[in-house]
Short mmCIF file of C-alpha atoms in Angstrom, two decimals:
data_model
loop_
_atom_site.label_atom_id
_atom_site.label_comp_id
_atom_site.label_asym_id
_atom_site.label_seq_id
_atom_site.Cartn_x
_atom_site.Cartn_y
_atom_site.Cartn_z
CA MET A 1 28.56 -7.84 1.09
CA LYS A 2 26.12 -10.07 2.96
CA ILE A 3 22.75 -10.37 1.22
CA PHE A 4 19.71 -12.04 2.75
CA ILE A 5 16.97 -13.28 0.41
CA THR A 6 13.66 -13.88 2.22
CA LYS A 7 12.46 -16.65 -0.13
CA LYS A 8 13.94 -18.80 -2.86
CA ILE A 9 13.87 -16.82 -6.09
CA PRO A 10 14.72 -17.88 -9.66
CA GLN A 11 18.35 -18.97 -9.89
CA LYS A 12 19.25 -16.29 -12.43
CA GLY A 13 18.87 -13.60 -9.79
CA ILE A 14 20.93 -15.52 -7.25
CA ASP A 15 23.64 -16.26 -9.82
CA LEU A 16 23.89 -12.57 -10.74
CA LEU A 17 24.53 -11.64 -7.12
CA LYS A 18 26.99 -14.49 -6.60
CA SER A 19 28.89 -13.59 -9.77
CA ALA A 20 29.56 -10.18 -8.22
CA GLY A 21 31.25 -11.94 -5.31
CA HIS A 22 28.68 -11.42 -2.60
CA ASP A 23 27.74 -13.71 0.30
CA ILE A 24 24.17 -14.94 -0.25
CA THR A 25 21.86 -16.45 2.35
CA VAL A 26 18.44 -17.68 1.21
CA HIS A 27 15.47 -18.59 3.38
CA SER A 28 14.47 -21.67 1.43
CA SER A 29 11.54 -22.87 3.53
CA ALA A 30 8.01 -22.46 2.16
CA VAL A 31 6.95 -21.22 5.60
CA PRO A 32 7.16 -17.41 5.81
CA LEU A 33 9.45 -15.91 8.40
CA SER A 34 7.97 -14.56 11.60
CA GLU A 35 8.64 -10.92 12.37
CA ALA A 36 11.32 -11.88 14.88
CA GLU A 37 12.96 -14.32 12.45
CA LEU A 38 12.96 -11.74 9.66
CA ILE A 39 14.60 -9.14 11.89
CA LYS A 40 17.21 -11.60 13.21
CA ALA A 41 18.19 -12.73 9.72
CA SER A 42 18.28 -9.17 8.37
CA GLN A 43 20.43 -7.94 11.24
CA GLN A 44 23.16 -10.23 9.96
CA ALA A 45 22.98 -8.81 6.43
CA ASP A 46 23.93 -5.59 4.68
CA TYR A 47 21.19 -5.87 2.07
CA VAL A 48 17.84 -7.66 1.85
CA LEU A 49 16.02 -8.93 -1.23
CA ASN A 50 12.39 -9.76 -0.55
CA GLY A 51 11.16 -12.63 -2.70
CA GLY A 52 7.81 -13.08 -0.95
CA MET A 53 5.23 -11.03 0.86
CA GLN A 54 7.13 -10.41 4.09
CA LYS A 55 6.13 -7.23 5.89
CA PHE A 56 8.69 -4.55 6.61
CA ASP A 57 7.26 -2.16 9.19
CA ALA A 58 8.70 0.61 11.32
CA ASN A 59 9.81 -1.91 13.94
CA PHE A 60 11.82 -3.80 11.31
CA PHE A 61 13.76 -0.73 10.19
CA GLN A 62 14.26 0.39 13.79
CA ASN A 63 15.86 -2.96 14.66
CA CYS A 64 18.03 -3.35 11.54
CA PRO A 65 20.43 -0.40 11.80
CA ASN A 66 23.04 -1.99 9.52
CA LEU A 67 20.64 -2.45 6.62
CA LYS A 68 21.68 -0.39 3.59
CA ALA A 69 18.95 -1.15 1.02
CA LEU A 70 15.84 -3.26 0.45
CA SER A 71 14.99 -4.72 -2.94
CA LEU A 72 11.51 -6.09 -3.64
CA MET A 73 10.85 -8.73 -6.28
CA SER A 74 7.38 -7.32 -6.88
CA VAL A 75 5.64 -4.28 -8.27
CA GLY A 76 3.45 -3.69 -5.23
CA TYR A 77 5.01 -2.36 -2.06
CA ASP A 78 2.05 -2.11 0.31
CA ASN A 79 3.91 -4.57 2.57
CA VAL A 80 6.63 -1.98 3.26
CA ASP A 81 6.39 1.06 5.53
CA ILE A 82 8.00 3.42 3.01
CA PRO A 83 8.05 6.50 5.30
CA ALA A 84 9.84 4.43 7.98
CA ALA A 85 12.38 3.18 5.42
CA THR A 86 13.01 6.74 4.28
CA LYS A 87 13.34 7.96 7.86
CA HIS A 88 16.12 5.42 8.40
CA GLY A 89 17.79 6.27 5.10
CA ILE A 90 16.94 2.93 3.43
CA PRO A 91 16.28 3.03 -0.33
CA VAL A 92 13.56 0.62 -1.44
CA SER A 93 13.19 -0.64 -5.02
CA ASN A 94 10.64 -2.76 -6.88
CA THR A 95 10.27 -4.45 -10.29
CA PRO A 96 7.76 -2.49 -12.39
CA GLY A 97 7.01 -3.04 -16.07
CA ILE A 98 8.39 -6.55 -16.40
CA LEU A 99 5.25 -8.37 -15.32
CA SER A 100 2.72 -6.18 -17.16
CA GLY A 101 2.12 -8.63 -20.02
CA ALA A 102 1.89 -11.73 -17.83
CA THR A 103 -0.49 -10.13 -15.34
CA ALA A 104 -2.65 -8.72 -18.13
CA ASP A 105 -2.87 -12.25 -19.54
CA VAL A 106 -4.26 -13.50 -16.21
CA ALA A 107 -6.81 -10.67 -16.11
CA PHE A 108 -7.86 -11.70 -19.64
CA LEU A 109 -7.97 -15.36 -18.56
CA LEU A 110 -10.22 -14.51 -15.63
CA MET A 111 -12.51 -12.31 -17.71
CA LEU A 112 -13.06 -15.06 -20.28
CA SER A 113 -13.32 -17.80 -17.66
CA VAL A 114 -15.95 -15.91 -15.65
CA SER A 115 -17.92 -15.01 -18.77
CA ARG A 116 -18.24 -18.72 -19.64
CA LYS A 117 -18.35 -20.11 -16.06
CA ALA A 118 -15.31 -22.18 -16.96
CA PHE A 119 -14.08 -23.14 -13.50
CA PHE A 120 -17.54 -24.20 -12.35
CA ASN A 121 -18.18 -26.27 -15.47
CA HIS A 122 -14.83 -28.00 -15.05
CA LYS A 123 -15.82 -28.93 -11.48
CA ARG A 124 -19.04 -30.43 -12.84
CA ILE A 125 -16.95 -32.92 -14.82
CA LEU A 126 -14.84 -33.83 -11.81
CA GLU A 127 -17.94 -34.33 -9.66
CA GLY A 128 -19.67 -36.51 -12.24
CA GLU A 129 -22.41 -33.98 -12.98
CA TRP A 130 -21.86 -33.88 -16.75
CA LYS A 131 -24.73 -36.14 -17.77
CA GLY A 132 -25.48 -34.85 -21.22
CA PHE A 133 -26.48 -31.81 -23.25
CA ASP A 134 -28.79 -29.18 -21.75
CA PRO A 135 -29.37 -26.14 -24.01
CA THR A 136 -30.44 -23.91 -21.12
CA ALA A 137 -28.04 -24.84 -18.29
CA HIS A 138 -25.04 -22.88 -16.98
CA LEU A 139 -24.96 -20.39 -19.85
CA GLY A 140 -22.28 -17.74 -20.11
CA ILE A 141 -22.30 -14.30 -21.70
CA GLU A 142 -20.36 -12.92 -24.67
CA LEU A 143 -17.81 -10.14 -24.51
CA ASN A 144 -17.94 -8.75 -28.04
CA ASN A 145 -18.43 -4.98 -28.18
CA LYS A 146 -18.96 -4.72 -24.42
CA THR A 147 -17.59 -1.89 -22.28
CA LEU A 148 -14.38 -2.58 -20.32
CA GLY A 149 -13.76 -0.27 -17.38
CA ILE A 150 -10.24 -0.02 -15.98
CA TYR A 151 -9.65 1.20 -12.43
CA GLY A 152 -6.00 2.31 -12.52
CA LEU A 153 -4.85 2.51 -16.12
CA GLY A 154 -1.12 1.98 -15.71
CA ARG A 155 1.09 -0.49 -17.56
CA ILE A 156 -0.86 -3.62 -16.63
CA GLY A 157 -4.23 -1.99 -17.18
CA PHE A 158 -3.07 -0.71 -20.56
CA GLU A 159 -1.92 -4.18 -21.66
CA PHE A 160 -5.19 -5.74 -20.57
CA ALA A 161 -7.22 -3.07 -22.34
CA ARG A 162 -5.14 -3.54 -25.50
CA LYS A 163 -5.78 -7.29 -25.51
CA ALA A 164 -9.51 -6.86 -24.85
CA LYS A 165 -9.81 -4.26 -27.59
CA ALA A 166 -8.05 -6.50 -30.10
CA ALA A 167 -9.92 -9.68 -29.20
CA TYR A 168 -13.43 -8.41 -28.58
CA ASN A 169 -13.51 -4.83 -29.86
CA MET A 170 -14.35 -3.70 -26.35
CA ASP A 171 -15.05 -0.04 -25.66
CA ILE A 172 -12.47 1.16 -23.10
CA ILE A 173 -13.27 3.59 -20.29
CA TYR A 174 -11.02 4.27 -17.32
CA TYR A 175 -10.66 6.06 -14.01
CA ASN A 176 -7.20 7.15 -12.98
CA ARG A 177 -5.41 9.76 -10.87
CA SER A 178 -4.36 11.37 -14.15
CA ARG A 179 -5.19 11.07 -17.82
CA ASN A 180 -3.48 8.36 -19.86
CA ILE A 181 -3.02 10.09 -23.20
CA GLU A 182 -1.31 7.09 -24.80
CA ALA A 183 -4.31 4.88 -24.06
CA GLU A 184 -6.68 7.52 -25.36
CA GLN A 185 -4.75 7.84 -28.60
CA MET A 186 -3.97 4.16 -29.21
CA LEU A 187 -7.08 2.46 -27.79
CA GLY A 188 -9.70 5.18 -27.96
CA ALA A 189 -9.95 4.95 -24.17
CA ARG A 190 -12.15 7.54 -22.51
CA TYR A 191 -11.49 9.08 -19.11
CA VAL A 192 -14.55 8.99 -16.82
CA ASN A 193 -15.30 9.73 -13.19
CA PHE A 194 -15.55 6.89 -10.69
CA ASP A 195 -19.34 6.80 -10.67
CA ASP A 196 -19.46 6.53 -14.46
CA LEU A 197 -16.90 3.74 -14.33
CA LEU A 198 -19.18 1.79 -11.99
CA THR A 199 -22.45 2.37 -13.84
CA ARG A 200 -21.18 1.93 -17.41
CA SER A 201 -18.75 -1.01 -17.20
CA ASP A 202 -19.77 -4.47 -18.41
CA VAL A 203 -16.40 -5.69 -17.16
CA LEU A 204 -14.61 -3.68 -14.46
CA SER A 205 -10.96 -4.61 -13.93
CA ILE A 206 -8.89 -3.38 -10.98
CA HIS A 207 -5.26 -2.45 -11.57
CA ALA A 208 -4.52 0.14 -8.87
CA ALA A 209 -2.06 0.04 -6.00
CA LEU A 210 -3.31 -0.74 -2.51
CA THR A 211 -3.13 2.42 -0.39
CA THR A 212 -5.07 3.88 2.51
CA GLU A 213 -7.21 5.67 -0.08
CA THR A 214 -7.96 2.59 -2.22
CA ALA A 215 -8.39 -0.02 0.54
CA ASN A 216 -11.92 -1.50 0.41
CA GLN A 217 -12.70 0.81 -2.50
CA PHE A 218 -14.98 -1.88 -3.90
CA ASN A 219 -17.64 -2.56 -1.31
CA LYS A 220 -21.41 -2.87 -0.90
CA ASN A 221 -21.91 0.76 -1.94
CA THR A 222 -19.93 0.43 -5.16
CA PHE A 223 -21.40 -2.97 -6.03
CA ALA A 224 -24.91 -1.52 -5.66
CA ARG A 225 -24.07 1.06 -8.36
CA MET A 226 -22.72 -1.46 -10.87
CA LYS A 227 -24.73 -3.26 -13.54
CA ASN A 228 -26.21 -6.56 -12.38
CA SER A 229 -24.77 -7.96 -15.62
CA ALA A 230 -21.24 -6.77 -14.80
CA ILE A 231 -18.10 -8.83 -14.17
CA LEU A 232 -15.53 -7.68 -11.60
CA ILE A 233 -11.86 -8.63 -12.15
CA ASN A 234 -9.10 -8.08 -9.60
CA THR A 235 -5.43 -8.84 -10.31
CA ALA A 236 -4.05 -5.98 -8.20
CA ARG A 237 -4.30 -6.51 -4.43
CA GLY A 238 -6.97 -8.31 -2.45
CA GLY A 239 -7.38 -5.41 -0.03
CA LEU A 240 -9.02 -3.24 -2.68
CA VAL A 241 -12.13 -5.45 -2.55
CA ASN A 242 -14.30 -6.13 0.48
CA GLU A 243 -14.80 -9.87 -0.04
CA HIS A 244 -17.69 -10.12 2.42
CA ASP A 245 -19.55 -7.44 0.47
CA LEU A 246 -18.59 -9.06 -2.83
CA THR A 247 -19.99 -12.39 -1.68
CA ALA A 248 -23.24 -10.75 -0.62
CA ALA A 249 -23.50 -8.81 -3.89
CA LEU A 250 -23.01 -11.96 -5.98
CA GLN A 251 -25.52 -13.91 -3.91
CA ALA A 252 -28.04 -11.07 -4.31
CA GLY A 253 -27.50 -10.89 -8.07
CA LEU A 254 -26.08 -7.37 -7.97
CA LEU A 255 -23.17 -8.57 -10.13
CA TRP A 256 -23.01 -11.24 -12.82
CA GLY A 257 -19.66 -12.63 -11.74
CA ALA A 258 -16.14 -12.06 -10.44
CA GLY A 259 -12.60 -13.20 -11.23
CA LEU A 260 -9.91 -12.88 -8.58
CA ASP A 261 -6.18 -13.55 -8.76
CA VAL A 262 -5.68 -11.79 -5.42
CA THR A 263 -7.63 -12.23 -2.19
CA ASN A 264 -7.71 -10.92 1.35
CA PRO A 265 -6.24 -12.74 3.15
CA GLU A 266 -3.82 -14.81 1.12
CA PRO A 267 -3.94 -17.77 1.02
CA MET A 268 -7.74 -17.82 0.79
CA ASP A 269 -9.64 -20.04 3.24
CA PRO A 270 -10.63 -23.21 1.32
CA ASP A 271 -14.11 -22.86 2.85
CA ASN A 272 -14.64 -19.38 1.41
CA PRO A 273 -18.06 -19.40 -0.31
CA LEU A 274 -16.63 -17.58 -3.33
CA LEU A 275 -14.83 -20.79 -4.31
CA ASN A 276 -18.09 -22.66 -4.81
CA MET A 277 -20.02 -20.04 -6.74
CA GLU A 278 -20.98 -20.80 -10.32
CA ASN A 279 -20.06 -17.31 -11.51
CA VAL A 280 -16.73 -16.88 -9.71
CA CYS A 281 -13.19 -17.86 -10.76
CA VAL A 282 -10.34 -17.62 -8.24
CA LEU A 283 -6.61 -18.12 -8.86
CA PRO A 284 -3.80 -18.24 -6.23
CA HIS A 285 -2.01 -14.97 -7.13
CA ILE A 286 -0.31 -16.21 -10.30
CA GLY A 287 -0.29 -12.93 -12.24
CA SER A 288 3.46 -12.93 -12.82
CA ALA A 289 3.90 -16.71 -12.72
CA THR A 290 5.69 -17.46 -15.96
CA VAL A 291 9.29 -18.63 -16.28
CA GLU A 292 10.25 -15.62 -18.37
CA THR A 293 8.62 -13.02 -16.13
CA ARG A 294 9.86 -14.42 -12.83
CA ASP A 295 13.41 -14.75 -14.22
CA ASN A 296 13.34 -11.11 -15.32
CA MET A 297 11.89 -9.97 -12.00
CA ALA A 298 14.69 -11.77 -10.13
CA LEU A 299 17.30 -10.20 -12.41
CA MET A 300 15.85 -6.71 -11.93
CA ALA A 301 15.66 -7.12 -8.16
CA ALA A 302 19.28 -8.32 -8.10
CA SER A 303 20.39 -5.48 -10.37
CA ASN A 304 18.75 -2.96 -8.07
CA LEU A 305 20.76 -4.33 -5.17
CA LEU A 306 24.01 -4.34 -7.13
CA ALA A 307 23.50 -0.67 -7.94
CA ALA A 308 23.00 0.11 -4.26
CA ILE A 309 26.11 -1.86 -3.33
CA LYS A 310 28.15 0.19 -5.82
CA GLY A 311 26.86 3.36 -4.21
CA ASP A 312 24.65 4.21 -7.18
CA LYS A 313 20.99 5.15 -7.07
CA MET A 314 18.75 2.09 -7.32
CA PRO A 315 17.27 2.20 -10.86
CA GLN A 316 13.73 1.26 -9.81
CA ILE A 317 13.57 3.41 -6.69
CA ILE A 318 10.31 3.86 -4.78
CA ASN A 319 11.38 6.42 -2.18
CA ASN A 320 13.48 8.73 -4.32
CA GLU A 321 13.59 11.30 -1.52
CA VAL A 322 16.00 9.08 0.40
CA TYR A 323 18.75 10.29 -1.95
CA GLN A 324 18.05 13.98 -1.44
#
């Protein structure tokens, strides 16, 4: 079978597909494909493995009639028109679970970095502003026994809450579509409504999927209801946070700080004012960026495709209804 990979992925995934005897074509350029280029390349393939953030809309599926399956090397799938894929009989898979620990580590890194203004203080050294000791300048806040609110307590949110509980004895509250009994039993997590999550959290960490319902969920109205001593963390998708409103809220002192591993758009404009704020830490979407995690994601994405090629159900299927 002919397989097109939209971006260079870890070699273990490519080797797994090659070992099964398939013809692999990889878009190795760092420049993303245009819509026309993506369609042209995919028209020449039987299967596509998406290693980046290419968008697969209704027009894509309409113009790739020979496509048999799409495998995503990611957990999120907001870049894919799932109803259109299902309409055209295309199963779509992702890579859940594997990156939970690595992404939770980045959420923890951001929480701690924001609380101690780490990125800003590092810049002070680079800019020659570290002149000596000042007992009142650029002070952070401590995290011990604070309340951690989780918006979307799935696998990543659970791992982050577990780490925060162990390190700082944080009190865990969460808002979810459904109760997470495991978190309640193991971490003492308490289910609250969305308003309580906003008003009670000392640190509020976002771990939900980006959907039409959650887009811009965190905006000027929600920031106004949060503690002015609160830290906002986002390692999910940039579209959940209105960055213009976040900037205004931070400038007005409605929030203490923010840590972002995801932005909207990506890449972030280097002139974005968030990058120069003392109480903000921004990373370039590195949640899953460890050797071990990316290798395992590539292997899972490849395995999903191999299952489809064999005529089996893709193990990590998103649109299960395509098989019915």
